[in-house]
């Protein structure tokens, strides 16, 4: 009985992710805009800091940008890097702004294992702010991708 208990405990101990493995994958990457935690806290709202710097997720259907259908560009809420164009936005029904593609070069990708399985995570390539995740269940007639983005990570700049 002691042997079985020891094997179970060792298996659980070695299979659990350490806190270092759970860190946001952007933390180990260098970005053109780099600020301290205190500086980000001063510049971002509490929710923006939670989502963009701690890789959190806003509540579904809480962002007014989810149902925004105006023409323009979606930029990073932290550094205003252009990330997505309105012509690539679609209503996924998930409660988060969704796009079928990014503005090339302005979005960085990583891997997120926080839920016990791998997801493709998106970050602003300029400041490293967490944006959301990309899935392979988007519109088949375009890219087949669904970039599911936290609205609080974005600002919308209307077309002039």
Coordinates of N, CA and C in Angstrom, one line a residue:
X1 N 0.8 -1.2 0.0 CA 0.0 0.0 0.0 C 0.9 1.3 0.0
X2 N 1.9 1.2 0.8 CA 2.9 2.4 0.8 C 3.5 2.6 -0.5
X3 N 3.8 1.5 -1.2 CA 4.5 1.6 -2.5 C 3.5 2.3 -3.5
X4 N 2.3 1.9 -3.5 CA 1.3 2.4 -4.4 C 1.1 3.9 -4.2
X5 N 1.0 4.3 -2.9 CA 0.8 5.7 -2.5 C 2.1 6.5 -2.9
X6 N 3.2 5.9 -2.7 CA 4.5 6.6 -3.1 C 4.5 6.9 -4.6
X7 N 4.1 5.9 -5.4 CA 4.1 6.0 -6.9 C 3.1 7.0 -7.3
X8 N 1.9 7.0 -6.7 CA 0.9 8.0 -7.1 C 1.4 9.4 -6.7
X9 N 2.0 9.6 -5.5 CA 2.4 10.9 -5.1 C 3.6 11.4 -6.0
X10 N 4.5 10.6 -6.4 CA 5.6 10.9 -7.3 C 5.1 11.3 -8.7
X11 N 4.1 10.5 -9.2 CA 3.5 10.8 -10.5 C 2.9 12.2 -10.5
X12 N 2.1 12.5 -9.4 CA 1.4 13.8 -9.4 C 2.4 14.9 -9.2
X13 N 3.4 14.7 -8.4 CA 4.4 15.7 -8.2 C 5.2 16.1 -9.5
X14 N 5.6 15.1 -10.3 CA 6.3 15.3 -11.5 C 5.5 15.7 -12.7
X15 N 4.2 15.5 -12.6 CA 3.3 15.8 -13.8 C 2.7 17.2 -13.7
X16 N 2.8 17.8 -12.5 CA 2.2 19.1 -12.3 C 3.1 20.2 -12.9
X17 N 2.5 21.2 -13.5 CA 3.3 22.3 -14.0 C 3.9 23.1 -12.9
X18 N 5.1 23.5 -13.0 CA 5.7 24.4 -12.0 C 5.2 25.8 -12.3
X19 N 5.3 26.8 -11.4 CA 4.9 28.1 -11.7 C 5.7 28.7 -12.8
X20 N 6.9 28.3 -13.0 CA 7.7 28.8 -14.1 C 7.2 28.4 -15.5
X21 N 6.6 27.2 -15.5 CA 6.0 26.7 -16.8 C 4.7 27.4 -17.1
X22 N 4.0 28.0 -16.1 CA 2.7 28.6 -16.3 C 2.8 30.1 -16.7
X23 N 4.0 30.6 -16.6 CA 4.2 32.0 -17.0 C 3.8 32.3 -18.4
X24 N 3.3 33.5 -18.6 CA 3.0 34.0 -19.9 C 4.2 33.8 -20.8
X25 N 4.0 33.2 -22.0 CA 5.1 32.9 -22.9 C 5.7 34.2 -23.4
X26 N 5.1 35.3 -23.3 CA 5.7 36.6 -23.8 C 6.7 37.1 -22.8
X27 N 6.7 36.6 -21.6 CA 7.6 37.1 -20.6 C 9.1 36.8 -20.9
X28 N 9.4 35.8 -21.7 CA 10.7 35.5 -22.0 C 11.2 36.1 -23.3
X29 N 10.3 36.9 -24.0 CA 10.6 37.4 -25.3 C 10.9 38.9 -25.1
X30 N 11.8 39.5 -25.9 CA 12.1 40.9 -25.9 C 11.2 41.6 -26.9
X31 N 10.6 42.7 -26.5 CA 9.7 43.4 -27.3 C 10.2 44.9 -27.5
X32 N 10.0 45.6 -28.6 CA 10.5 46.9 -28.7 C 10.0 47.9 -27.6
X33 N 8.8 47.7 -27.1 CA 8.4 48.5 -26.0 C 8.4 47.6 -24.8
X34 N 9.2 48.0 -23.8 CA 9.3 47.2 -22.5 C 9.2 48.2 -21.4
X35 N 8.3 47.8 -20.5 CA 8.0 48.7 -19.3 C 7.9 47.8 -18.1
X36 N 8.1 48.4 -16.9 CA 8.0 47.7 -15.6 C 6.5 47.4 -15.3
X37 N 6.3 46.5 -14.4 CA 4.9 46.2 -14.0 C 4.3 47.4 -13.5
X38 N 5.0 48.2 -12.7 CA 4.4 49.5 -12.1 C 4.0 50.5 -13.2
X39 N 4.9 50.6 -14.3 CA 4.6 51.5 -15.4 C 3.3 51.0 -16.1
X40 N 3.2 49.7 -16.4 CA 2.0 49.2 -17.0 C 0.8 49.4 -16.2
X41 N 0.9 49.2 -14.9 CA -0.3 49.4 -14.0 C -0.7 50.8 -14.0
X42 N 0.2 51.8 -14.1 CA -0.1 53.2 -14.2 C -0.8 53.6 -15.5
X43 N -0.5 52.9 -16.6 CA -1.0 53.3 -17.9 C -2.3 52.5 -18.3
X44 N -2.5 51.3 -17.8 CA -3.6 50.5 -18.2 C -4.7 50.5 -17.1
X45 N -5.9 50.2 -17.5 CA -7.0 50.1 -16.5 C -6.7 48.7 -15.8
X46 N -7.4 48.5 -14.7 CA -7.2 47.3 -14.0 C -7.5 46.1 -14.8
X47 N -8.6 46.1 -15.6 CA -9.0 45.0 -16.5 C -8.0 44.8 -17.6
X48 N -7.5 45.9 -18.2 CA -6.5 45.8 -19.2 C -5.2 45.2 -18.7
X49 N -4.8 45.6 -17.5 CA -3.6 45.0 -16.9 C -3.8 43.5 -16.7
X50 N -4.9 43.1 -16.2 CA -5.2 41.7 -15.9 C -5.2 40.9 -17.2
X51 N -5.8 41.4 -18.3 CA -5.8 40.7 -19.6 C -4.5 40.8 -20.3
X52 N -3.9 42.0 -20.4 CA -2.8 42.1 -21.3 C -1.4 41.8 -20.6
X53 N -1.3 41.9 -19.3 CA 0.0 41.7 -18.7 C 0.0 40.4 -17.9
X54 N -1.2 39.9 -17.5 CA -1.3 38.6 -16.7 C -2.0 37.5 -17.5
X55 N -2.2 37.7 -18.8 CA -2.9 36.8 -19.7 C -4.2 36.3 -19.2
X56 N -5.0 37.3 -18.7 CA -6.4 37.0 -18.3 C -7.3 37.0 -19.5
X57 N -8.6 36.8 -19.2 CA -9.7 36.8 -20.2 C -10.8 37.6 -19.7
X58 N -11.3 38.5 -20.5 CA -12.5 39.3 -20.1 C -13.7 38.4 -20.2
X59 N -14.7 38.8 -19.6 CA -16.0 38.1 -19.6 C -16.6 38.2 -21.0
X60 N -17.1 37.1 -21.5 CA -17.7 37.0 -22.8 C -18.9 38.0 -22.9
X61 N -19.0 38.6 -24.1 CA -20.1 39.5 -24.4 C -20.0 40.9 -23.6
X62 N -18.8 41.1 -23.0 CA -18.7 42.4 -22.2 C -18.1 43.5 -23.0
X63 N -17.5 43.2 -24.1 CA -16.8 44.3 -24.9 C -17.7 44.9 -26.0
X64 N -17.8 46.2 -26.0 CA -18.6 46.8 -27.1 C -18.0 46.6 -28.4
X65 N -16.7 46.3 -28.5 CA -16.1 46.0 -29.8 C -16.5 44.7 -30.4
X66 N -17.1 43.8 -29.6 CA -17.6 42.6 -30.2 C -18.7 42.8 -31.3
X67 N -19.5 43.8 -31.1 CA -20.6 44.1 -32.1 C -20.3 45.4 -32.9
X68 N -19.1 45.8 -32.9 CA -18.7 47.0 -33.7 C -18.5 46.6 -35.1
X69 N -19.3 47.2 -36.0 CA -19.2 46.8 -37.4 C -18.7 48.0 -38.3
X70 N -18.2 49.0 -37.7 CA -17.7 50.2 -38.4 C -16.4 49.9 -39.1
X71 N -16.1 50.6 -40.2 CA -14.8 50.5 -40.9 C -13.7 51.2 -40.1
X72 N -12.6 50.5 -40.0 CA -11.4 51.1 -39.4 C -10.4 50.0 -39.0
X73 N -9.5 50.4 -38.0 CA -8.5 49.5 -37.6 C -8.5 49.3 -36.1
X74 N -8.2 48.0 -35.7 CA -8.2 47.7 -34.3 C -6.7 47.7 -33.9
X75 N -6.3 48.5 -32.9 CA -4.9 48.7 -32.5 C -4.8 48.2 -31.1
X76 N -3.5 47.9 -30.7 CA -3.2 47.5 -29.3 C -3.6 48.6 -28.3
X77 N -4.3 48.3 -27.3 CA -4.8 49.2 -26.3 C -3.6 49.8 -25.5
X78 N -2.5 49.1 -25.5 CA -1.3 49.6 -24.7 C -0.3 50.4 -25.5
X79 N -0.1 50.1 -26.8 CA 0.9 50.8 -27.6 C 0.4 51.3 -28.9
X80 N -0.9 51.1 -29.3 CA -1.5 51.5 -30.5 C -0.9 50.9 -31.8
X81 N -0.3 49.8 -31.7 CA 0.2 49.1 -32.9 C -1.0 48.5 -33.7
X82 N -1.2 48.8 -35.0 CA -2.3 48.2 -35.7 C -2.2 46.7 -35.8
X83 N -3.3 46.1 -35.4 CA -3.3 44.6 -35.2 C -4.3 43.9 -36.2
X84 N -5.5 44.5 -36.4 CA -6.6 43.8 -37.2 C -7.3 44.9 -37.9
X85 N -7.8 44.5 -39.1 CA -8.6 45.4 -40.0 C -10.0 45.0 -39.8
X86 N -10.9 46.0 -39.9 CA -12.4 45.8 -39.8 C -12.9 44.8 -40.8
X87 N -12.3 44.9 -42.0 CA -12.8 44.0 -43.1 C -12.5 42.5 -42.9
X88 N -11.7 42.2 -41.9 CA -11.4 40.8 -41.5 C -12.1 40.4 -40.2
X89 N -13.0 41.2 -39.7 CA -13.7 40.9 -38.5 C -15.0 40.2 -38.9
X90 N -15.4 39.2 -38.1 CA -16.6 38.5 -38.3 C -17.3 38.2 -37.0
X91 N -18.6 38.0 -37.0 CA -19.3 37.6 -35.8 C -19.3 36.1 -35.6
X92 N -18.4 35.7 -34.6 CA -18.3 34.3 -34.3 C -19.3 33.7 -33.4
X93 N -20.0 34.7 -32.7 CA -21.0 34.2 -31.7 C -20.4 33.8 -30.4
X94 N -19.1 34.0 -30.2 CA -18.5 33.6 -29.0 C -18.5 34.6 -27.9
X95 N -18.8 35.9 -28.3 CA -18.8 36.9 -27.3 C -17.5 37.7 -27.2
X96 N -16.6 37.5 -28.1 CA -15.3 38.2 -28.2 C -15.1 38.7 -29.6
X97 N -14.5 39.8 -29.8 CA -14.2 40.2 -31.2 C -13.4 39.1 -31.9
X98 N -13.8 38.8 -33.1 CA -13.1 37.7 -33.9 C -12.7 38.2 -35.3
X99 N -11.5 37.8 -35.7 CA -10.9 38.2 -37.0 C -10.4 36.9 -37.7
X100 N -10.4 36.9 -39.0 CA -9.9 35.8 -39.7 C -8.4 35.9 -40.1
X101 N -7.8 37.1 -39.8 CA -6.4 37.2 -40.0 C -5.9 38.5 -39.2
X102 N -4.6 38.5 -39.1 CA -3.9 39.6 -38.4 C -3.3 40.6 -39.4
X103 N -2.8 41.7 -39.0 CA -2.0 42.5 -39.8 C -0.6 42.0 -39.7
X104 N 0.0 41.4 -40.8 CA 1.2 40.7 -40.7 C 2.3 41.4 -40.1
X105 N 3.1 40.8 -39.2 CA 4.2 41.3 -38.6 C 3.9 42.1 -37.3
X106 N 2.7 42.3 -37.0 CA 2.3 43.1 -35.8 C 1.8 42.3 -34.7
X107 N 1.6 41.0 -34.9 CA 1.1 40.0 -33.9 C 2.1 38.9 -33.7
X108 N 2.5 38.6 -32.5 CA 3.4 37.5 -32.2 C 2.6 36.4 -31.6
X109 N 3.1 35.2 -31.8 CA 2.4 34.0 -31.4 C 3.2 33.2 -30.4
X110 N 2.5 32.5 -29.5 CA 3.2 31.6 -28.5 C 2.2 30.5 -28.2
X111 N 2.6 29.7 -27.2 CA 1.8 28.6 -26.7 C 1.4 28.8 -25.3
X112 N 0.1 28.5 -25.0 CA -0.5 28.7 -23.7 C -1.0 27.3 -23.3
X113 N -0.5 26.8 -22.2 CA -0.9 25.5 -21.6 C -1.7 25.6 -20.3
X114 N -2.2 26.8 -20.0 CA -2.8 27.1 -18.7 C -4.1 26.2 -18.4
X115 N -4.7 25.7 -19.5 CA -5.9 24.9 -19.3 C -5.7 23.4 -19.3
X116 N -4.4 23.1 -19.4 CA -4.1 21.6 -19.5 C -3.9 21.1 -20.9
X117 N -4.1 22.0 -21.9 CA -3.9 21.6 -23.3 C -3.3 22.8 -24.0
X118 N -2.7 22.6 -25.1 CA -2.0 23.7 -25.8 C -3.0 24.5 -26.6
X119 N -2.8 25.8 -26.5 CA -3.6 26.8 -27.4 C -2.6 27.7 -28.0
X120 N -2.9 28.3 -29.1 CA -2.1 29.2 -29.8 C -2.4 30.6 -29.3
X121 N -1.5 31.2 -28.6 CA -1.7 32.5 -27.9 C -1.2 33.6 -28.8
X122 N -1.9 34.8 -28.8 CA -1.5 36.0 -29.5 C -1.1 37.1 -28.6
X123 N 0.0 37.8 -29.0 CA 0.5 39.0 -28.3 C 0.7 40.1 -29.3
X124 N 0.7 41.3 -28.8 CA 1.2 42.4 -29.6 C 2.7 42.2 -29.8
X125 N 3.1 42.3 -31.1 CA 4.5 42.1 -31.4 C 5.4 43.3 -30.9
X126 N 4.8 44.4 -30.6 CA 5.5 45.6 -30.2 C 5.7 45.7 -28.7
X127 N 4.6 45.4 -27.9 CA 4.7 45.5 -26.4 C 4.5 44.2 -25.7
X128 N 4.2 43.2 -26.4 CA 4.0 41.9 -25.7 C 2.7 41.7 -25.0
X129 N 1.7 42.6 -25.1 CA 0.5 42.5 -24.5 C -0.3 41.3 -25.0
X130 N -0.9 40.6 -24.0 CA -1.7 39.4 -24.4 C -3.0 39.9 -25.1
X131 N -3.3 39.3 -26.2 CA -4.5 39.7 -27.0 C -5.6 38.6 -26.9
X132 N -5.3 37.3 -27.0 CA -6.2 36.3 -27.0 C -5.6 35.0 -27.6
X133 N -6.4 34.3 -28.4 CA -6.0 33.0 -28.9 C -6.5 32.8 -30.4
X134 N -5.8 32.0 -31.1 CA -6.3 31.7 -32.5 C -6.6 30.2 -32.6
X135 N -7.8 30.0 -33.2 CA -8.3 28.6 -33.4 C -8.6 28.3 -34.9
X136 N -8.7 27.1 -35.2 CA -8.9 26.6 -36.6 C -10.4 26.4 -36.9
X137 N -11.2 27.2 -36.3 CA -12.7 27.0 -36.6 C -13.3 28.3 -37.2
X138 N -12.5 29.1 -37.9 CA -13.0 30.3 -38.5 C -13.6 30.1 -39.8
X139 N -14.0 31.1 -40.5 CA -14.7 31.0 -41.8 C -13.8 30.2 -42.8
X140 N -14.4 29.2 -43.4 CA -13.7 28.3 -44.3 C -13.5 29.0 -45.7
X141 N -14.4 30.0 -46.0 CA -14.2 30.7 -47.3 C -13.1 31.7 -47.3
X142 N -12.5 31.9 -46.1 CA -11.3 32.8 -46.1 C -10.1 32.0 -45.6
X143 N -9.7 32.2 -44.3 CA -8.5 31.6 -43.8 C -8.7 30.3 -43.0
X144 N -10.0 30.2 -42.5 CA -10.3 29.1 -41.6 C -9.8 29.3 -40.2
X145 N -9.3 30.5 -39.9 CA -8.8 30.9 -38.6 C -9.8 31.8 -37.9
X146 N -9.9 31.6 -36.6 CA -10.6 32.5 -35.7 C -9.7 33.1 -34.7
X147 N -9.3 34.3 -34.9 CA -8.5 35.0 -33.9 C -9.5 35.6 -32.9
X148 N -9.6 35.0 -31.7 CA -10.6 35.3 -30.7 C -9.9 36.3 -29.7
X149 N -10.2 37.5 -29.7 CA -9.4 38.6 -29.1 C -10.3 39.3 -28.0
X150 N -9.6 39.5 -26.9 CA -10.2 40.3 -25.8 C -10.4 41.7 -26.2
X151 N -11.6 42.2 -26.2 CA -11.9 43.6 -26.6 C -11.1 44.6 -25.8
X152 N -10.9 44.3 -24.5 CA -10.1 45.3 -23.6 C -8.7 45.4 -24.1
X153 N -8.2 44.5 -24.9 CA -6.8 44.6 -25.4 C -6.7 45.5 -26.6
X154 N -7.9 45.9 -27.1 CA -8.0 46.7 -28.4 C -8.5 48.1 -28.2
X155 N -8.1 49.0 -29.1 CA -8.8 50.3 -29.3 C -9.2 50.3 -30.8
X156 N -10.3 50.9 -31.1 CA -10.8 51.0 -32.4 C -10.5 52.4 -33.0
X157 N -9.9 52.4 -34.1 CA -9.6 53.7 -34.8 C -10.5 53.7 -36.1
X158 N -11.6 54.5 -36.1 CA -12.5 54.5 -37.3 C -11.8 55.1 -38.5
X159 N -12.2 54.6 -39.7 CA -11.7 55.0 -41.0 C -12.1 56.5 -41.2
X160 N -11.3 57.3 -41.7 CA -11.6 58.7 -41.9 C -12.5 58.9 -43.1

